[in-house]
Coordinates of C-alpha atoms in Angstrom, one line a residue:
X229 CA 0.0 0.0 0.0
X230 CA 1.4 3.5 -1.1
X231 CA 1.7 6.3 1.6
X232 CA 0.8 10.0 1.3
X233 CA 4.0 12.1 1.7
X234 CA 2.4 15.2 3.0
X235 CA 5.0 18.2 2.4
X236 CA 4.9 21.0 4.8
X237 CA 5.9 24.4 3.5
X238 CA 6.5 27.2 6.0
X239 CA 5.1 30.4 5.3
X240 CA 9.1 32.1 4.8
X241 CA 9.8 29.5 2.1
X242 CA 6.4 30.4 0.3
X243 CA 7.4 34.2 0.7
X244 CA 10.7 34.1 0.0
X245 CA 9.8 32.3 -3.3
X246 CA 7.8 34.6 -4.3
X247 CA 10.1 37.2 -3.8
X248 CA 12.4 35.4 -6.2
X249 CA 9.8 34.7 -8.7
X250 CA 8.5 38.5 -8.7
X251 CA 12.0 40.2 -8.5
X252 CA 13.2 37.7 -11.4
X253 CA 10.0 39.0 -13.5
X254 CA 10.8 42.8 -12.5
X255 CA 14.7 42.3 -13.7
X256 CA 13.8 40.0 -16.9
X257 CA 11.0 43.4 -17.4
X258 CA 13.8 45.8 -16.6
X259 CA 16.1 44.2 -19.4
X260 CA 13.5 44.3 -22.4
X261 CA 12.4 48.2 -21.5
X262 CA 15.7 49.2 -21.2
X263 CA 17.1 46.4 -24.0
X264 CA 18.1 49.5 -26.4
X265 CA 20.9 51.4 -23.7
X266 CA 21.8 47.6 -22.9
X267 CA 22.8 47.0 -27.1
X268 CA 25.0 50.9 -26.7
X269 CA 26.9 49.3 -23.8
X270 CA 27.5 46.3 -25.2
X271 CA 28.8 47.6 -28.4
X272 CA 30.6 50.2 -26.3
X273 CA 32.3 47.3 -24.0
X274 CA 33.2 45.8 -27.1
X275 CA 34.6 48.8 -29.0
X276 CA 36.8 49.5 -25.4
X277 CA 37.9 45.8 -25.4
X278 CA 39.2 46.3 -29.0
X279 CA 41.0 49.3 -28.2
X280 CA 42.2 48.6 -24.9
X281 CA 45.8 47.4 -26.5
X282 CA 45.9 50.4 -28.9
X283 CA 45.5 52.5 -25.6
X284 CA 48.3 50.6 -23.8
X285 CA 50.7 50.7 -26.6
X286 CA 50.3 54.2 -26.6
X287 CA 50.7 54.5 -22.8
X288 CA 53.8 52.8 -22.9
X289 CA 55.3 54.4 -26.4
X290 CA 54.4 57.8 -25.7
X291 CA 54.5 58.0 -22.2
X292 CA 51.2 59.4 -22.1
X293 CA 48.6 59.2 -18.9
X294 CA 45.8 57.1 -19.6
X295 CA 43.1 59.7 -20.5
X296 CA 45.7 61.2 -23.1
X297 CA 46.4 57.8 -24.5
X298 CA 43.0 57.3 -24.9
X299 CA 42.6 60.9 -26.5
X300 CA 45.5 59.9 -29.0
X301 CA 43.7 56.8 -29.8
X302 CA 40.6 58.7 -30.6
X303 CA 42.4 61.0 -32.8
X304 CA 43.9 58.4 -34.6
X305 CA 41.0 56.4 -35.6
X306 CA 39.3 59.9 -36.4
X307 CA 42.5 60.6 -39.1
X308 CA 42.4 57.1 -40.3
X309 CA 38.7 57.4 -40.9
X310 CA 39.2 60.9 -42.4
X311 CA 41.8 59.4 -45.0
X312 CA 39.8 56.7 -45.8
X313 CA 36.6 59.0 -46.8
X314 CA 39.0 61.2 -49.1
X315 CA 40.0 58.2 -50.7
X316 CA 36.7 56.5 -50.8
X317 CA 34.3 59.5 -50.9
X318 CA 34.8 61.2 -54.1
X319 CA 34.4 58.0 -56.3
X320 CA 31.6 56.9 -53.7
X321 CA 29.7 60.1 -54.1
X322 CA 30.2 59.8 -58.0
X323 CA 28.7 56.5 -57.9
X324 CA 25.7 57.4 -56.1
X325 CA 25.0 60.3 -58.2
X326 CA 25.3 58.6 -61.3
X327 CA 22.9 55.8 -59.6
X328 CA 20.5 58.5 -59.3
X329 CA 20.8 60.1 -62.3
X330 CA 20.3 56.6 -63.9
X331 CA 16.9 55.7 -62.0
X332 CA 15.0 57.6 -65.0
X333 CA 16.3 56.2 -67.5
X334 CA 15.2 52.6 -65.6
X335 CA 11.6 53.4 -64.6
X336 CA 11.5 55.3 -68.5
X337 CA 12.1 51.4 -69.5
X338 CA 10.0 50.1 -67.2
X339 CA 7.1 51.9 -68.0
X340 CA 7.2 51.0 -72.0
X341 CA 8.4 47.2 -71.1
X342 CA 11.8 48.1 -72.8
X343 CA 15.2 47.1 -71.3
X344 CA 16.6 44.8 -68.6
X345 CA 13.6 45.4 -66.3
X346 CA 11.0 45.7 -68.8
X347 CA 9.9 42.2 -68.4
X348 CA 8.5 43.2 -65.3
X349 CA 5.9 45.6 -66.9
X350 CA 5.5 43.2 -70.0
X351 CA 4.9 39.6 -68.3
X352 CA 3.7 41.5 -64.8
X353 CA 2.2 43.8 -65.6
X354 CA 3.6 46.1 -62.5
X355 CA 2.6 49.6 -63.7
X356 CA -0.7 48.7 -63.8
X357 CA -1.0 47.1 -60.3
X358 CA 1.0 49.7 -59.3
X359 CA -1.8 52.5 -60.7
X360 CA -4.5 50.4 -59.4
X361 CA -3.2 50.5 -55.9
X362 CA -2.6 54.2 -56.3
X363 CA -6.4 54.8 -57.3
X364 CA -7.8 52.8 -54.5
X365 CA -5.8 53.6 -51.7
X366 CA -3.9 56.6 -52.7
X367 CA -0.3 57.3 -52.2
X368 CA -0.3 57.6 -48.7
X369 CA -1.6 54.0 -48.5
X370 CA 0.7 51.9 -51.0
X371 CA 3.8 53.6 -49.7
X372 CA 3.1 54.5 -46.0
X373 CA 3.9 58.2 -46.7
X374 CA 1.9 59.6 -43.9
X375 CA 4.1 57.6 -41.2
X376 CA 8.0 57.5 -43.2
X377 CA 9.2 60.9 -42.8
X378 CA 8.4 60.4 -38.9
X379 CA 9.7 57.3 -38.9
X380 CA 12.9 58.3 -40.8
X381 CA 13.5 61.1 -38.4
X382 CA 13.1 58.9 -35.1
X383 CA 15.5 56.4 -36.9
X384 CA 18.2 59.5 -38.0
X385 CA 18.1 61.2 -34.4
X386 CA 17.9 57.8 -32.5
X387 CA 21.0 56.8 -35.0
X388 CA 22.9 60.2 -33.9
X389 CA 22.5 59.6 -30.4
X390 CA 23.5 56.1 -30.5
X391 CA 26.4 56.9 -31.9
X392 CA 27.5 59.5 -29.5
X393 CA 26.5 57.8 -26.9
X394 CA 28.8 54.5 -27.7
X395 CA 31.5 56.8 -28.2
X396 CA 31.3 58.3 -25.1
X397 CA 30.1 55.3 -23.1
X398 CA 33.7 53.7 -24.8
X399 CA 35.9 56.5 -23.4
X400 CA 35.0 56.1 -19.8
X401 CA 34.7 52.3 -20.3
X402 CA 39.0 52.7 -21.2
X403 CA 39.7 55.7 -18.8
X404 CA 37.7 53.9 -15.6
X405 CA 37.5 50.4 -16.6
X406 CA 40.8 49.0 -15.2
X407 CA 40.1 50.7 -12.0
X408 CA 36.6 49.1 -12.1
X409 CA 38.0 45.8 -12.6
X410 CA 40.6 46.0 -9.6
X411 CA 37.9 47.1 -7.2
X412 CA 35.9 44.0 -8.1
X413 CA 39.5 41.7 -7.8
X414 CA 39.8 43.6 -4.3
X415 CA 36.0 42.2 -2.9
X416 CA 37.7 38.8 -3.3
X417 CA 39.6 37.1 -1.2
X418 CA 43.4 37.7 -1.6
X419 CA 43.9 33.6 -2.3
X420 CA 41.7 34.0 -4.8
X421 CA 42.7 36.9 -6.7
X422 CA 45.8 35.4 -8.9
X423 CA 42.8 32.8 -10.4
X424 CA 40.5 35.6 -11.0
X425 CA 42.7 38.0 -12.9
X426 CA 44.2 34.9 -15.2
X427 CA 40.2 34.0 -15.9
X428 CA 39.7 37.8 -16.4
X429 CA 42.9 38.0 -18.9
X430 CA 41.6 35.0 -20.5
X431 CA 38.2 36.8 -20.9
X432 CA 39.5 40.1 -22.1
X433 CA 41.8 38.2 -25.4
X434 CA 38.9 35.9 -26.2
X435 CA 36.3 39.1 -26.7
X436 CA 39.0 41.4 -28.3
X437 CA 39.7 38.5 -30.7
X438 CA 36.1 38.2 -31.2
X439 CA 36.0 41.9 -32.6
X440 CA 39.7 41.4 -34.2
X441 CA 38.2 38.5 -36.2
X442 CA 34.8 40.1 -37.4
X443 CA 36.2 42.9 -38.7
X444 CA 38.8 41.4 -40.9
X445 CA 36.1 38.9 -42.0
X446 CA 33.9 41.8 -42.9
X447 CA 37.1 43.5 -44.6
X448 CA 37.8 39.8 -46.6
X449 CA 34.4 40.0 -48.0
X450 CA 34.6 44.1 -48.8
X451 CA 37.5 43.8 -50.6
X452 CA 36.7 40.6 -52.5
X453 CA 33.0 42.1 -53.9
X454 CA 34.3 45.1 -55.2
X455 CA 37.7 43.4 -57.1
X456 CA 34.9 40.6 -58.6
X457 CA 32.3 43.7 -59.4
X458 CA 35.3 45.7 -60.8
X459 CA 36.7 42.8 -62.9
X460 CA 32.7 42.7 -64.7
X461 CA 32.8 46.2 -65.1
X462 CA 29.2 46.6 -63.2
X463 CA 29.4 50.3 -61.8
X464 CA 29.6 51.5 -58.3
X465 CA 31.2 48.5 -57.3
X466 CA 33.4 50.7 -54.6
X467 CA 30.5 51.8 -53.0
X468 CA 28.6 48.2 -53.0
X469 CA 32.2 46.9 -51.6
X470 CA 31.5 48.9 -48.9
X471 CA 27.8 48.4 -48.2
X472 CA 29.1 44.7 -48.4
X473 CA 31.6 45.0 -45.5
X474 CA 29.4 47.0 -43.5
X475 CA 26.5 44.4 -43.6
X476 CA 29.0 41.6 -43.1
X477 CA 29.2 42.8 -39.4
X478 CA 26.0 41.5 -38.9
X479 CA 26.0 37.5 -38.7
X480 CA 23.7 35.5 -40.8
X481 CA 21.8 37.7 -42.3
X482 CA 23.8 40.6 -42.9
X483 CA 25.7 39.1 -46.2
X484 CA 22.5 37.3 -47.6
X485 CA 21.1 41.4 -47.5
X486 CA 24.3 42.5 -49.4
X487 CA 24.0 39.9 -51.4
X488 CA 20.5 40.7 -52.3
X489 CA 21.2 44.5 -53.3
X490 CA 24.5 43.4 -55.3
X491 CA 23.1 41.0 -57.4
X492 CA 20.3 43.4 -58.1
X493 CA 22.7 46.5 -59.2
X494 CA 24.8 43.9 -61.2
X495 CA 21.7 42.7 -63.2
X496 CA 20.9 46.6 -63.9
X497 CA 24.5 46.1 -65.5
X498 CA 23.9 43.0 -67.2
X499 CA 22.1 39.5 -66.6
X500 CA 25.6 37.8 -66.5
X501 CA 27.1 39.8 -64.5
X502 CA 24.1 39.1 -61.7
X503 CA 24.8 35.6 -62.4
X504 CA 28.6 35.5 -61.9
X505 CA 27.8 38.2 -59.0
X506 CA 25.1 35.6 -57.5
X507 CA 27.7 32.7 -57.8
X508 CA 30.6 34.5 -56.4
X509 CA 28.1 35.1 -53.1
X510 CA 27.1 31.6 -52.5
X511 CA 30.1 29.9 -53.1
X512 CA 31.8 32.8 -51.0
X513 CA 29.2 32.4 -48.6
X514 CA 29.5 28.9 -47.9
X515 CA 33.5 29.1 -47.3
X516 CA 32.8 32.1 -45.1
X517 CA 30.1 29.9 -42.6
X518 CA 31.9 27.3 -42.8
X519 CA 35.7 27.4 -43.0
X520 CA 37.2 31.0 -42.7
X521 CA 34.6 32.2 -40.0
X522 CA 35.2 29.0 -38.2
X523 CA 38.8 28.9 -38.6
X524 CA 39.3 32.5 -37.7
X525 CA 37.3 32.4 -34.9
X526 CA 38.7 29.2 -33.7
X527 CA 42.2 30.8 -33.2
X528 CA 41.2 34.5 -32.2
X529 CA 38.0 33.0 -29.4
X530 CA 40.0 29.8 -29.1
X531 CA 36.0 28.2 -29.9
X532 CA 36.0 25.2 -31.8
X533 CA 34.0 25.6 -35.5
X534 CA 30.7 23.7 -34.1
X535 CA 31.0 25.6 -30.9
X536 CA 31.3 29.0 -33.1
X537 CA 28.2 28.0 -35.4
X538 CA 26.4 26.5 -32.4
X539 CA 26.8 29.8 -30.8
X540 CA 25.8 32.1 -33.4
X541 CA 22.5 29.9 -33.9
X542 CA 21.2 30.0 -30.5
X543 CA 22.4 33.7 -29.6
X544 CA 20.0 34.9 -33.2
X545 CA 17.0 33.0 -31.7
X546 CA 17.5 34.8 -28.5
X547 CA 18.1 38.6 -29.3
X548 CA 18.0 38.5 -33.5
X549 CA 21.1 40.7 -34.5
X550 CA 22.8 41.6 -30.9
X551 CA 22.4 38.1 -29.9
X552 CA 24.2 36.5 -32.7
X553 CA 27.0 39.5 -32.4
X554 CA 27.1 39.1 -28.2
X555 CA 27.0 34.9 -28.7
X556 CA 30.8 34.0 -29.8
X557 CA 32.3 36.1 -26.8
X558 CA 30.0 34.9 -24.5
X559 CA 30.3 31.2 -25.8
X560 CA 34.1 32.2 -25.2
X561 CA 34.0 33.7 -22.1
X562 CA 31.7 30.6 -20.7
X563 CA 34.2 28.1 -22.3
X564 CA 37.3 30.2 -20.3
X565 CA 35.3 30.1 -17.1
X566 CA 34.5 26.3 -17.5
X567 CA 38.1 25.7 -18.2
X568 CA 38.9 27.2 -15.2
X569 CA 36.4 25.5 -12.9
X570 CA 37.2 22.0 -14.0
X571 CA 41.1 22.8 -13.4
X572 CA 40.4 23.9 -10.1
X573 CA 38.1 21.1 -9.4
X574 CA 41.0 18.3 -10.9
X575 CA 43.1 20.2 -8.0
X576 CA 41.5 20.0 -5.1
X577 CA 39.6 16.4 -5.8
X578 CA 40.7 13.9 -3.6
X579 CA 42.7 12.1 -6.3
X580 CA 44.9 14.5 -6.9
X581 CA 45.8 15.6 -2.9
X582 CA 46.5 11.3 -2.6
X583 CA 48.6 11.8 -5.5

């Protein structure tokens, strides 16, 4: 015959519970209001990680203080970027220009079903649809007008601020954050400190490889679409190297949306150049998922290639875009923690005292 187990909860256990539950629920609330500042400092602890070295090198070269160092570093960058829009500007403006003078031409073809996109108008029909919609709903209603220019504003100022917020968020991250990190090592226990600051060094080389290895991944695939869309002749090919780059940042689905707009420019050019253009991506692609991602991110994060793919899958199903950027150094930084643990447990387990 089964007995009843009868359980008896005290009334502090039921309380305290529900203090956990509710002050769980508040934080977890906390994180999706605020999740926007959260994405700044992230990008911003990044961007400090990645320059932390620059800022030391400078420190020691120069023999400057820390907040000059870090104000050297900034000018730097801002010269480098400076040169890099006078070499890059004038041929990327030119190409944007003549994009736009070119758009009449295209929607003059479109409209009489002539040229490369006239099929659309003779086998779609899209002029028509697109009149019909037009007459119906009006303008405001097939395009959204009433809502864009608002929308377009939010997204320019928000844009502006985020960008000078992560650039000052980054400053005080380099000028404070040692001194930050040496008040947390002092809360420890002096045993424990040496182990701490190796796990913390460990930390701090896995995430600045992390940002070491995107961005010459993103440079790789830059450089390689605008020789291939030079080579075919299809025009503004520096500027689409760039927008190529740029999106590459962005795991997973930043090169299939470069991919996308290239192969659509290059058909403007010609259909065989959107076919070679199309090739080059997939093939491209596919050895950047799977061998030079893995492989540079194996030896920057120290991450094995399933570990780096693993990562990058579950991080976009968690938090899209900054998920998928914020999942390699945090797969990283778990992996150097773990690491650690299971030294320290081989240690101090019984086997190894006997031994």
């Amino acid at each position: 015959m089964r007995q009843e187990r009868l359980v008896d909860l005290r009334a502090a256990t039921v309380i305290r519970t529900l203090a956990i539950i509710i002050a769980a629920a508040l934080a977890v609330e906390i994180i999706w209001i605020a999740r926007q500042v959260i994405s700044w400092i992230v990008i911003a602890l990044f961007l400090a990680l990645a320059l932390d070295p620059l800022v030391g090198l400078f420190e020691r070269r120069a023999k400057l203080a820390r907040g000059w160092a870090i104000g050297a570093v900034y000018v730097a960058l801002a010269l480098i970027l400076t040169g890099i829009g006078a070499t890059f500007l004038p041929s990327l403006i030119h190409e944007v220009n003549g994009l736009a003078n070119a758009l009449p031409g295209y929607l003059h073809d479109l409209t009489h079903g002539r040229g490369r996109l006239g099929f659309l108008e003779t086998k779609y029909h899209i002029v028509e649809k697109v009149k019909a919609q037009v007459e119906t709903g009006g303008a405001t209603k097939l395009l959204g007008i009433s809502g864009t220019a608002l929308s377009i504003t939010q997204s320019v100022i928000t844009a502006v601020a985020a960008t000078v917020t992560i650039i000052f968020l980054t400053f005080f991250m380099l000028l404070e954050g040692r001194a930050w990190t040496e008040r947390f090592y002092g809360l420890l226990p002096e045993e424990a400190q040496p182990r701490w600051r190796a796990v913390g060094a460990d930390v701090y080389r896995t995430v600045g490889g992390y940002v070491s290895g995107n961005l010459l991944i993103s440079l790789i695939a830059g450089t390689l679409i605008t020789v291939v869309l030079l080579i075919l002749g299809v025009p503004f090919a520096v500027a689409l190297g760039l927008l190529v780059g740029i999106l590459d940042l962005i795991p997973l689905a930043g090169a299939t949306l470069a991919g996308i707009v290239v192969v659509g420019v290059a058909a403007l050019h010609s259909i065989l150049a959107a076919v070679v253009v199309a090739i080059v991506f997939i093939v491209y692609q596919q050895i950047e998922d799977h061998i030079l991602q893995p492989m540079i991110y194996s030896r920057t994060v120290q991450l094995s290639p399933l570990a780096v793919l693993l990562a990058v899958l579950v991080g976009a199903s968690l938090a899209g875009i900054l998920g998928a950027l914020a999942a390699i150094p945090v797969a990283g930084t778990i992996q150097v923690i773990l690491r650690d643990w299971l030294a320290t447990r081989a240690t101090h387990s019984p086997a190894a005292g006997s031994g």
